[in-house]
Structure formats: structure tokens, C-alpha cells
Amino acid sequence: MAAASCVIGIGASAGGVEALKTFFGNMPADSGMAFLVVLHLSPDRDSLLAEILGHSTKMPVLQAADGMDVTGDHVYVIAPGTVLTYADGRLGVRGAAVPQRQLNPVDSLFSSLAVALGGKAVGIVLSGTGHDGALGLKAIRDGGGISMAQGRDGAAAYFDGMPNAAIAIGAVDMFLPVAAMPERLLSLLACPPPPADDLPPAGPVPDMEKYRAAICTALRNEVGHDFSGYKSATLFRRVQRRMQLFGLGIEEYVHYLATDQQEVALLFNELLIGVTKFFRDPAAFDTVAQLVMPLLFEGRGADSTVRVWVPGCATGEEAYSLAILLIEHMATLKVAPRLQVFATDIDEAAIALARAGRYPAALLQDVAPGRLQRFFTAVEGHYVIAKQVRDVCTFSTHSVIRDPPFSRLNLISCRNLLIYLDSELQAQVIPAFHYALAPGGILLLGSSETVTRHDELFEPLDKTHRIFRRRDVATPGPPHNGPWRSANRPRAVPAPSSPAPATPSWSRRAQDRVLQGFAPPFVVVNGDGQAQQFSARTGQYLEPAAGVPSRDLLTMARPGLRPELRAALRQARETGRRVDRHRVSLAGDEAGRTVTLTVEPLGNEGERLFLVVFTEAAPVHGAAAGEPASHGQRDGDVEVLEAELSDAHQRMQTAMEESEAALEELTSANEELHSVNEELQSANEELETSREEMQSMNEELHTVNAQLAGKVDELDRANSDLRNLFESTQVATIILDEHLRVRSFTPAVTGIYNLIQSDRGRLLTDIVCHVDGTDLKVDIAHVLETLTPLEKRLVRHDGSAHYLKRVRPYRTSNDAVDGVVITFLDITSVVEIEKQQLLLDELNHRVRNMLAVVVAMASQTLRRATTLEEFSEIFTGRIDALAAAYTLVARDNWSVVSLREILEVELRPHARSSNTTLQGPQVSLPPRVALVLGLAVHELATNAVRHGALSVPSGEVTVSWSIEIGAAGTDLVLDWRESGGPEVVPPRRRGFGLSLLERSVSHELRGTASVTFAPDGLQARFSVPLGLAGSPAGKMVATAWERKGG
Amino acid sequence: MNDGAPERPRILVVEDETILAMMVDDALRDEGYSVVGPFGRVDHALQAAEQEDLDAALLDVNIAGEMVFPVAEALDRRGVPVLLMTGYDDSIARKEYKGWPLLMKPFRLTEVLARLAAMTGRSCGSPS
């Protein structure tokens, strides 16, 4: 087992199973690489991932276990509910208490790879939602390793959340379809690119110099940033890394760069590697800590707030670093003001990562241990930012170009944003920062950035570390015309500078002087009465109102002016004409001056503006002194004036009350809005959390679904196998439910039961069958009761086949009994063989019996024979008689034998038909009776030939028989009568033949036999019961007789 | 031959084949036994087995289609030793008639006599 030539970390989530299958389907099994695969799995379920991937690759696929050696050409997949890491050629697997997804297991793996392998680490992010893996890839790439993300290739379900998050934070070297990744990996392995932070390449730099212009032009055109001032070595090192990632020469690469916008963006990212990092550029942070922090907190009480803005915060490292510095500094203060760090970025994915505040350990290697311990919590290979720091920071998506800036800020840190903006946009953003900063606010910029074009707005505090202080001057251009107003135009064309072409500057200055020094004071307001511009010397008419600063002209106007001003403005608004109000007195003005108010609409496109001019009139009393008038006229004037005065007072009073009431309402409305806003904020956060939960749930579902699909495929295959088996088996099988309804059956059953497909669900007892099915119900009930199989033999109704019927309980997968399985095995051939065996046994038995009889016959004959000749003759005769009877019996297969035939056969050797007479009805005898009678007749005939009627030619034998039916049954009565023979002399002793005859009839046939030695001839009479009650032979005979006789 | 002699062992013979029965009958009598039977019917044999004073029994298994086992069991209960005779093949017979001493047909008379002698405690061949 060879150690891995290269260790590849792969992270995926929703849609990842398909992507992994494609990946391993294209990856040769002998690449020498080892693959560590992390998928978001449900912790409660066993994972089939290893099995599923095993189908796609020839490499062994193992579920990762702690301490497992990582071997080349092996795939290791994460176990559910664990975190997989890599160190020293071994796997680390730890169980996790919290759901896997919350742990960002992909980040953990990548982070461990970045730490363990540095420039040799390779990380791949495949399909998935959320942003797990993005920071891990960043760690790999910042460490000089290679990072890849899945691009859309249309081949599989694809979720671009994870790849896009990685791309958004600039962590991806290559964006490829999955199917193309293995090939690229192989070529990279053969020719690894230099790590990003290596020494300058040994390659021929001068060669590249030729292309520098082309590269810089492409960058400038595409991302609007000029890298022509960049150090050549750095630029080329980065370019060369990109070239080698693609395996291209410089010329090809430049061509590629010109045709592929994405590559330009990726090269740009490459050039910006490492710009977001905790406490990046420690010297700068030290200076900020020593120089800026005291300034920020100078003279602040506990109820004031230090406001900080980090635009372009990316994944939040900078914002958190600053927050940590602020908190650290605050710890040294007696009185701590509140802190507020606004961190913004236009990228949602980056903001989401920043909000999570959870970073793979590899990204925090440069953070001092003390800070790590104080401001972070280590969780499963990650560091989570402490709540104390997190609470200070507010993250939101925001564009410095498009959206209005924050305001009243004390510090803006913009150390890695300006590089993304071209000089024109920079020129717009810097004033915006000036506007947003409170007086004395501090601006931090990145090391390559400067405000030299805006020296009038900012003064440098520390040139080396680009720390600037806001100059307390007006921001050029009203803020609402600022760059952020140019919505949807990220790269705004700068507005053409206001035309002042023909006017010489001195003339302009003269006009300004006149305006400042001699013209009456004026204010430009909009339709709402909001002041847009003030001239000089408006102070005697206007003063800032107490409370929140306001630009409302009516609020600022001195009390005496308000009613007239309000009326005049309204009139001008309504009529669109110039309105003059003469002799408006200023309340509280001891000099008794009056003014003429002129409100004149200004021709302006869009917003309506009004010019309000205050023209001072001569004091009233001054006018009186200079212009003597009649007393009466004066009195009249006084009366008129007093009346006007009291009138004005009243109006003023009313207006003031109204305004106060309105103000109160406004205040309370404002408070309500504040609380509503807070509620919305918390609701929003809850929504965010539940959205994340849903997302992770969705992903787990996806994974489970993919696994399920694999399982379903297997089931389908197994099902099809089973179906084929079912269709092709010759064993007739019926599956019934417990109510005897047909659930399924094999085709072979149709030979026994007339079943067709539509019979499923019908009762089996309703189906026509060709075997005896009467006891089926009983059998099934028995099997269901005892749960033991039952076997029975059945014969087809037509006798053509025998079956072995087996009834077994049907057991479901959880071992519950749900019906029965009936099988019919065709055992016709077995039964035939059994029958033959039985016949053979019976034959053997008969032969043995017969031999025993022959032996006994020989022994008995020998006992009584006097000479060997006599023995031979008698014995042969008996054997012949026996054989003849047997022949008859055997002829009809041991069924019935005709009595007449027996008699004929037995008499034939001894008599001629001329001297024997047979008289009687047709009677059929069972074999045994036939054998005994045959032997008896033989003995009689032998005796007749030797001593009786047949010993002389004139002798005759008459055999007659009849059937007598009595109460006890049917009897055969047979008479043997000899006549015409020599005189009969009764023997002294009964011979063996006759005693055998008598005994066998009584012994074997339970009949009677009597032999009488009448003088004119021997007579014998047998009476043999044929119809003995309970004797099957008798019954059969009787039946046969009745049939034949009748 | 003196059938009535009380010292003669009494042997029950059940055999439906007359000639065989006669042969056995003759042979046993010649050998000095007293023969009870021979019986050709199970019911008769059973009656004798239960009532007669017996020393041993020689039974054919299949008596005109009936099995002789009730007789054998009755004898067994009385402690009378039994020897079964059968024409069935040895392997079948052993299976079916388990436990009973068996004599396979066709047999030699000397074998019957030797087995009976052993069962009744007589020495073979005496008194002749």
C-alpha cells in the first residue's frame, strides 16, 4: 500500500452525490491520489455514501475512521455525525454533539489539509447550498494550495450556493465542470504550479515582460484596476501560477485572458490573495492601536457612541480585528462609551460568512494566542468569534457606490476596497467618506492607496500606514448628489464639471463679493421649506432651533417672521409667482426694524426651489423721525399697528401651539418607529436563522433522497430478479392472505387451478381446481394456528399426475404471519417409482411365501412317501397343480378366477373330458379360494386316478356346484361324485392328500369339507363361504357372481 | 407322541397357509412340543393367546390379510415369548415389526426349532 501521492479534499452537500459519482466516474483508479470526501449527512442515519460511490469507482471506498492511514488510490468518506480532519498521513474523526452542518465540516477538512500540506493541499467544492467550504478553500489557497469549485455543466442537479460562496470570497483557483476536474487534477499532479508565495519563478521573466502590457490592459479593461505599477516579480509569479494551473504557455494564457472574462476576475483574485486576514499587516494595526484609538475615545462619556465603518468588509476579518482593538482599548479606560462597528459589503455570501463569525483554524494562525483565547471560542477545528465582539459589529449588504453612506462616523477603515475601484470611483468614494465622518474622524486606507487627490479633505496622521484625519471643511458637492446617487451605475461616468468656461475668475470673485457683502441675505428652500442654501448674513433672521439640527426654514426663522414666512411660502407654492410681504417686523427686535420678505419660485428642473430674500426696511421710528406726519395720522397708524400686532400675536400663539403639538406627535411617532425597527431587526435575524435551518434540512433531504434513489434502484433490480424467478419457476405456488384470497401465483399453478391474472383478490375456494381441494380450508386453518408447515399428497382428478401439496405460513419481513404460501410439487414420477417398489416388495413376499409352501409341501410329502419314485410323482403332481392354479390366478393379475376354469385346469392331467362332467353356474373366485380349491381338486383327482373311478376306463367323475344364499352369507357348495369305478374300500388311515384337502378348506377358507367313501364311488362335498361379513374378498366375489350369474 | 404330557412345552402356532401349518405342526410335535393350534384366524388365535397356558408362540405376521400384532401383544403382556414369521423383505419387516424377534420365510425347520428351544429354555434337539 503506497502512501498517497496527493491528498484531495472534496466537500459537497445538496446535489453532491451526483457530482461525486461523475467525479469518480472520470477519475482513473490508479492515479495514486487519496480522496477525502465530506458530505453533509444526517447524523441519525447510516450513510450509504461509501456503497453508492463504490459503484462509480474501482478504488476502495471506505468510511473514515479515526487514525486510519491515508493510502493512495483510496476514497475515504465522512461518517454521519462526525468531523473529518487530516494530519500526518492519517485521518482524524471526531463525533460531534451538534448537527454536522452547523460545524461546517468541509471547512474543517480543508483547514486541516491547509495546515498539514500547505502548498500541496487540494480542495474541491462541489454542489451544495450554504457556504460551507468557502473559508476552508480560502485557507487552502492562502496557504498556496489549489482550490477548485464546481461550475455549471448541465449534467446533474446542481446547487451553486457553496461554489458561489467560495468564488465570492475569492477563494477559488479554478471553476470547472465536475467531469473535467479529474483530468485537470492529473495534469496538475504531473506538473504542480508553484505556491503563490514562493520565490519568483525561475522562468524567463523577460519573456513575460513582453506580455505585461497585454495582461495589464485586460485587467484594466475588465476590472478597471491598473496593475501596471505592480512589482513585476509579484505580478509574474501570480500570472505564472495561473498559467500552470491551466497548463498553458504565456502566449496561450494571454490569449485565454483576452477571451475569458472569468479568468480575468480569477487572475484579479489571485493578485489579491491574502488581503483579508485577521490583523493583516500587524504593524499597521499596532499603529492604529497606539495612535488612533486614543483619538477615538478622547473625551467621550459613557452615553456617547464610537461609530466605526468598515466598507468592503468581505468575510469580516477586518471588522472583527478592529472591534477587538476597540474592545482592548476600552478595557484600559475608566469610562467606556458604546461601540458600533458597521461592516458592509456588496456580496451577500461574504456577509453571511461574516455574520456567522466562524473561521477555520487555518485562517487564524497569525492571531496572537492571547487574543485567540480571549476573543474566540474553539469549536471542532473552528474558531467562533466571542459574543462580546460579535455584538459590537453589525453586518449588512451595502454598496459604497450605490447606497448613501453612513454618517457621524468616528473611524472608517477601508483597507481592501479601493483596489477594486478604478480611479474615478475612488474619486467619488473619498468625498463620501469625508461626508460620512464626523469632524475629526479618522480614515484608514490600504497600503497601496492614498488620498493625495483629496488633500483638502484629509490630512495624513501616519503616512506609512495610511492613516488620515478628516479636515473640517465642507464636503464638495451636496451629499445627495454624491456618487451613491448614481444607482445602477456602479462605474458612474463622472458628471461633467459645471460649465464656467467664459467667465474669468476675477469676475466670478467680484460677483461672490457682491453677494456676500452687499446683496440682501437669502435662503434657497425646496417645496417642503427645507433650506438648500444659505447666503451670508442670514443670522439676524434665522437661528438654529433647539434640539435636533434641522434645515427647516420655518423652524429656524425668528419668531416674528414665521407666520408671514409660512403664508408667503404657501402662496408662492400655490401660485408659482413671486410674493412680497412688506414691513414684517421682527419680534423682539428693539430697533423695531421691519423687513420685506420676498419669496420667488426658482426655475429649476425637477425639484421646485424657492428663493427667500430678506430685504431690510428702515426702522419704523426712524421713518417717523425722518418723515413728520400729522398727529391724527399717527394715532390712526398706531391703532392700525396695534390691531395688527394683537392679530399677529394671536396667530403666532396658535401657530406655536400647533407646532408644539405636532412636534410631540413626531417625537412619539419617531420612538414608535425606533421600536418597530428593532422588532423588525430581531424578526429578521430569526428569519435568517430559520432560513439557514431550512436550508440545512433541505440539503439533508437531498442527500437522503439521493441515497434513497440508489436504494430504490437496487430494489428495482431485486424485484425484477424475483419476478423473473417467479415467472420461470416450475413449482406451482399460490400466495394467499389469511382470508384465502389469492395474492399472487406462479404461472405453473394454472395447470392445477384455473387461475388467471384477474383472479387476484378472489377466494381460492371459488376457483375451479383439478385436484381434491376440499380439505384446503382445514389445512390452512391448521397451518395458521400451529404455524408449522403441512404436507399432503394429492392426485389429479384424472389420475394423470400426483402432487405434493405444501402449506407454509407467509411471513412478512418483520416476521408477522400474513397468510399462507401453498406450493404444489409434481411428484408423479416419484409416486410411480414408489408403486413399483411396492409391487416388487409384494412380489418378493409372495415368492418367499410360495417357497415356504413348497418347502413345507416337500417336507410333508417326503414324510409320507415310501419310495423316492412315489415322492417324486406325488410331489411333482402337487407342484404342477399349484403352478397351474397360480398361472390362472396370475393371468388376471390376482383378481378373480373362474371356478370352471380352475376345475378344468386341475382335472386336465388326470381325466378325459369324456369321463368328467362339470355342472354349475358361472362363479368367480378370489385367488386364495381358487388356489385352495385347485389343490383340493388335484388331490381328489390324483386319488381317483390311483384308486377311484378314473383308474378304470368306465369310471366317471361328476363335479357339480351351486351357490347357496343363507342368513350368514353366500356359500359355494361343490360336490365331487365318482361312479363306475372299482369298489370302494375305505382306507385304514386317511391319506395325506385327503387330510390336506380337508384341513386347508377349513383352515384357510373357513369352510367345511367332507369325504365319504361310498361303496359305488368316493364322494366329497365342500362348502366354502364366499360372502363372509366384513371380508372384502367375499364381497367382491359375491358381486362378481351376481353380475355374471345374474 | 403324547400330547397330554404336562411337561411338554406348549407352543401357540398361528399360520393361515395350511401346508405350512401342517409342516410346523408335525415338526413341533416330532420335537416333543405340544402345539396349540395351528390357527388360521386372528380372532381364534387371540382367544387362545389369552386363555391357553403357553410357553412360546410362533406367529405368521399376515393372517389372511389381517395383522397378527394383537395376538403378539396379548402374549407379550402375559410374558410369553413370541417369534414372528414373515415373507416380507428383511429391511421392510424390521421397520414395520420393530422389536419383535423375526424369522424370515422361507425358513428351515431346524432354525425354527433352534429359536424355539432358546425361547423355551430347552436344548436343541432333545428329546427326540
PDB file of N, CA and C in Angstrom, chain B residues 1 12 18 22 25 27 38 43 51 54-55 65-67 71-72 86 88 95 99 114 117 120 123 125:
ATOM      1  N   MET B   1     -46.294 -90.203  20.277  1.00  0.00           N
ATOM      2  CA  MET B   1     -46.365 -88.843  20.810  1.00  0.00           C
ATOM      3  C   MET B   1     -47.491 -88.747  21.817  1.00  0.00           C
ATOM      4  N   LEU B  12     -47.977 -71.978  20.850  1.00  0.00           N
ATOM      5  CA  LEU B  12     -49.087 -71.493  20.032  1.00  0.00           C
ATOM      6  C   LEU B  12     -48.581 -71.289  18.622  1.00  0.00           C
ATOM      7  N   THR B  18     -52.133 -73.617   5.036  1.00  0.00           N
ATOM      8  CA  THR B  18     -52.387 -74.930   5.647  1.00  0.00           C
ATOM      9  C   THR B  18     -51.166 -75.831   5.628  1.00  0.00           C
ATOM     10  N   MET B  22     -49.307 -77.326   8.717  1.00  0.00           N
ATOM     11  CA  MET B  22     -49.178 -78.773   8.936  1.00  0.00           C
ATOM     12  C   MET B  22     -47.732 -79.167   9.159  1.00  0.00           C
ATOM     13  N   ASP B  25     -46.616 -77.900  12.492  1.00  0.00           N
ATOM     14  CA  ASP B  25     -47.306 -78.722  13.482  1.00  0.00           C
ATOM     15  C   ASP B  25     -46.576 -80.055  13.654  1.00  0.00           C
ATOM     16  N   ALA B  27     -43.575 -80.907  12.725  1.00  0.00           N
ATOM     17  CA  ALA B  27     -42.197 -80.769  13.181  1.00  0.00           C
ATOM     18  C   ALA B  27     -42.143 -80.532  14.686  1.00  0.00           C
ATOM     19  N   PRO B  38     -52.683 -75.436  14.942  1.00  0.00           N
ATOM     20  CA  PRO B  38     -52.437 -74.069  14.395  1.00  0.00           C
ATOM     21  C   PRO B  38     -53.749 -73.343  14.072  1.00  0.00           C
ATOM     22  N   ASP B  43     -58.869 -63.980  15.234  1.00  0.00           N
ATOM     23  CA  ASP B  43     -59.757 -63.982  16.410  1.00  0.00           C
ATOM     24  C   ASP B  43     -59.608 -65.258  17.231  1.00  0.00           C
ATOM     25  N   GLN B  51     -56.206 -67.309  26.731  1.00  0.00           N
ATOM     26  CA  GLN B  51     -56.761 -68.302  27.652  1.00  0.00           C
ATOM     27  C   GLN B  51     -55.858 -69.501  27.872  1.00  0.00           C
ATOM     28  N   LEU B  54     -49.408 -71.229  27.888  1.00  0.00           N
ATOM     29  CA  LEU B  54     -48.467 -71.255  26.769  1.00  0.00           C
ATOM     30  C   LEU B  54     -47.047 -71.004  27.235  1.00  0.00           C
ATOM     31  N   ASP B  55     -46.092 -71.604  26.494  1.00  0.00           N
ATOM     32  CA  ASP B  55     -44.683 -71.384  26.810  1.00  0.00           C
ATOM     33  C   ASP B  55     -44.004 -70.519  25.759  1.00  0.00           C
ATOM     34  N   GLY B  65     -54.657 -61.566   5.379  1.00  0.00           N
ATOM     35  CA  GLY B  65     -54.837 -60.120   5.234  1.00  0.00           C
ATOM     36  C   GLY B  65     -54.932 -59.382   6.554  1.00  0.00           C
ATOM     37  N   GLU B  66     -54.976 -60.099   7.671  1.00  0.00           N
ATOM     38  CA  GLU B  66     -55.042 -59.424   8.974  1.00  0.00           C
ATOM     39  C   GLU B  66     -53.700 -59.506   9.649  1.00  0.00           C
ATOM     40  N   MET B  67     -53.408 -58.484  10.446  1.00  0.00           N
ATOM     41  CA  MET B  67     -52.122 -58.464  11.132  1.00  0.00           C
ATOM     42  C   MET B  67     -52.241 -59.207  12.456  1.00  0.00           C
ATOM     43  N   VAL B  71     -52.379 -60.367  18.719  1.00  0.00           N
ATOM     44  CA  VAL B  71     -52.060 -61.638  19.367  1.00  0.00           C
ATOM     45  C   VAL B  71     -50.701 -61.536  20.040  1.00  0.00           C
ATOM     46  N   ALA B  72     -49.750 -61.005  19.286  1.00  0.00           N
ATOM     47  CA  ALA B  72     -48.389 -60.892  19.818  1.00  0.00           C
ATOM     48  C   ALA B  72     -48.384 -60.030  21.074  1.00  0.00           C
ATOM     49  N   THR B  86     -42.352 -64.061   8.675  1.00  0.00           N
ATOM     50  CA  THR B  86     -42.867 -63.211   7.606  1.00  0.00           C
ATOM     51  C   THR B  86     -42.126 -63.462   6.311  1.00  0.00           C
ATOM     52  N   TYR B  88     -42.005 -60.959   4.111  1.00  0.00           N
ATOM     53  CA  TYR B  88     -41.564 -59.645   3.630  1.00  0.00           C
ATOM     54  C   TYR B  88     -40.065 -59.501   3.731  1.00  0.00           C
ATOM     55  N   LYS B  95     -38.481 -52.682   9.866  1.00  0.00           N
ATOM     56  CA  LYS B  95     -39.045 -51.358  10.119  1.00  0.00           C
ATOM     57  C   LYS B  95     -40.459 -51.493  10.697  1.00  0.00           C
ATOM     58  N   GLY B  99     -38.902 -54.460  17.145  1.00  0.00           N
ATOM     59  CA  GLY B  99     -38.894 -55.015  18.497  1.00  0.00           C
ATOM     60  C   GLY B  99     -39.168 -56.506  18.585  1.00  0.00           C
ATOM     61  N   ALA B 114     -34.479 -74.378  16.638  1.00  0.00           N
ATOM     62  CA  ALA B 114     -33.410 -73.814  17.456  1.00  0.00           C
ATOM     63  C   ALA B 114     -33.900 -72.565  18.171  1.00  0.00           C
ATOM     64  N   ALA B 117     -36.267 -73.541  20.919  1.00  0.00           N
ATOM     65  CA  ALA B 117     -35.534 -74.145  22.031  1.00  0.00           C
ATOM     66  C   ALA B 117     -34.942 -73.064  22.903  1.00  0.00           C
ATOM     67  N   THR B 120     -37.740 -71.367  24.907  1.00  0.00           N
ATOM     68  CA  THR B 120     -38.357 -72.155  25.983  1.00  0.00           C
ATOM     69  C   THR B 120     -37.331 -72.687  26.957  1.00  0.00           C
ATOM     70  N   SER B 123     -32.783 -77.428  25.349  1.00  0.00           N
ATOM     71  CA  SER B 123     -31.630 -77.570  24.465  1.00  0.00           C
ATOM     72  C   SER B 123     -32.094 -78.147  23.150  1.00  0.00           C
ATOM     73  N   GLY B 125     -32.809 -80.076  19.951  1.00  0.00           N
ATOM     74  CA  GLY B 125     -32.734 -81.470  19.521  1.00  0.00           C
ATOM     75  C   GLY B 125     -33.102 -82.484  20.595  1.00  0.00           C
TER      76      GLY B 125
END
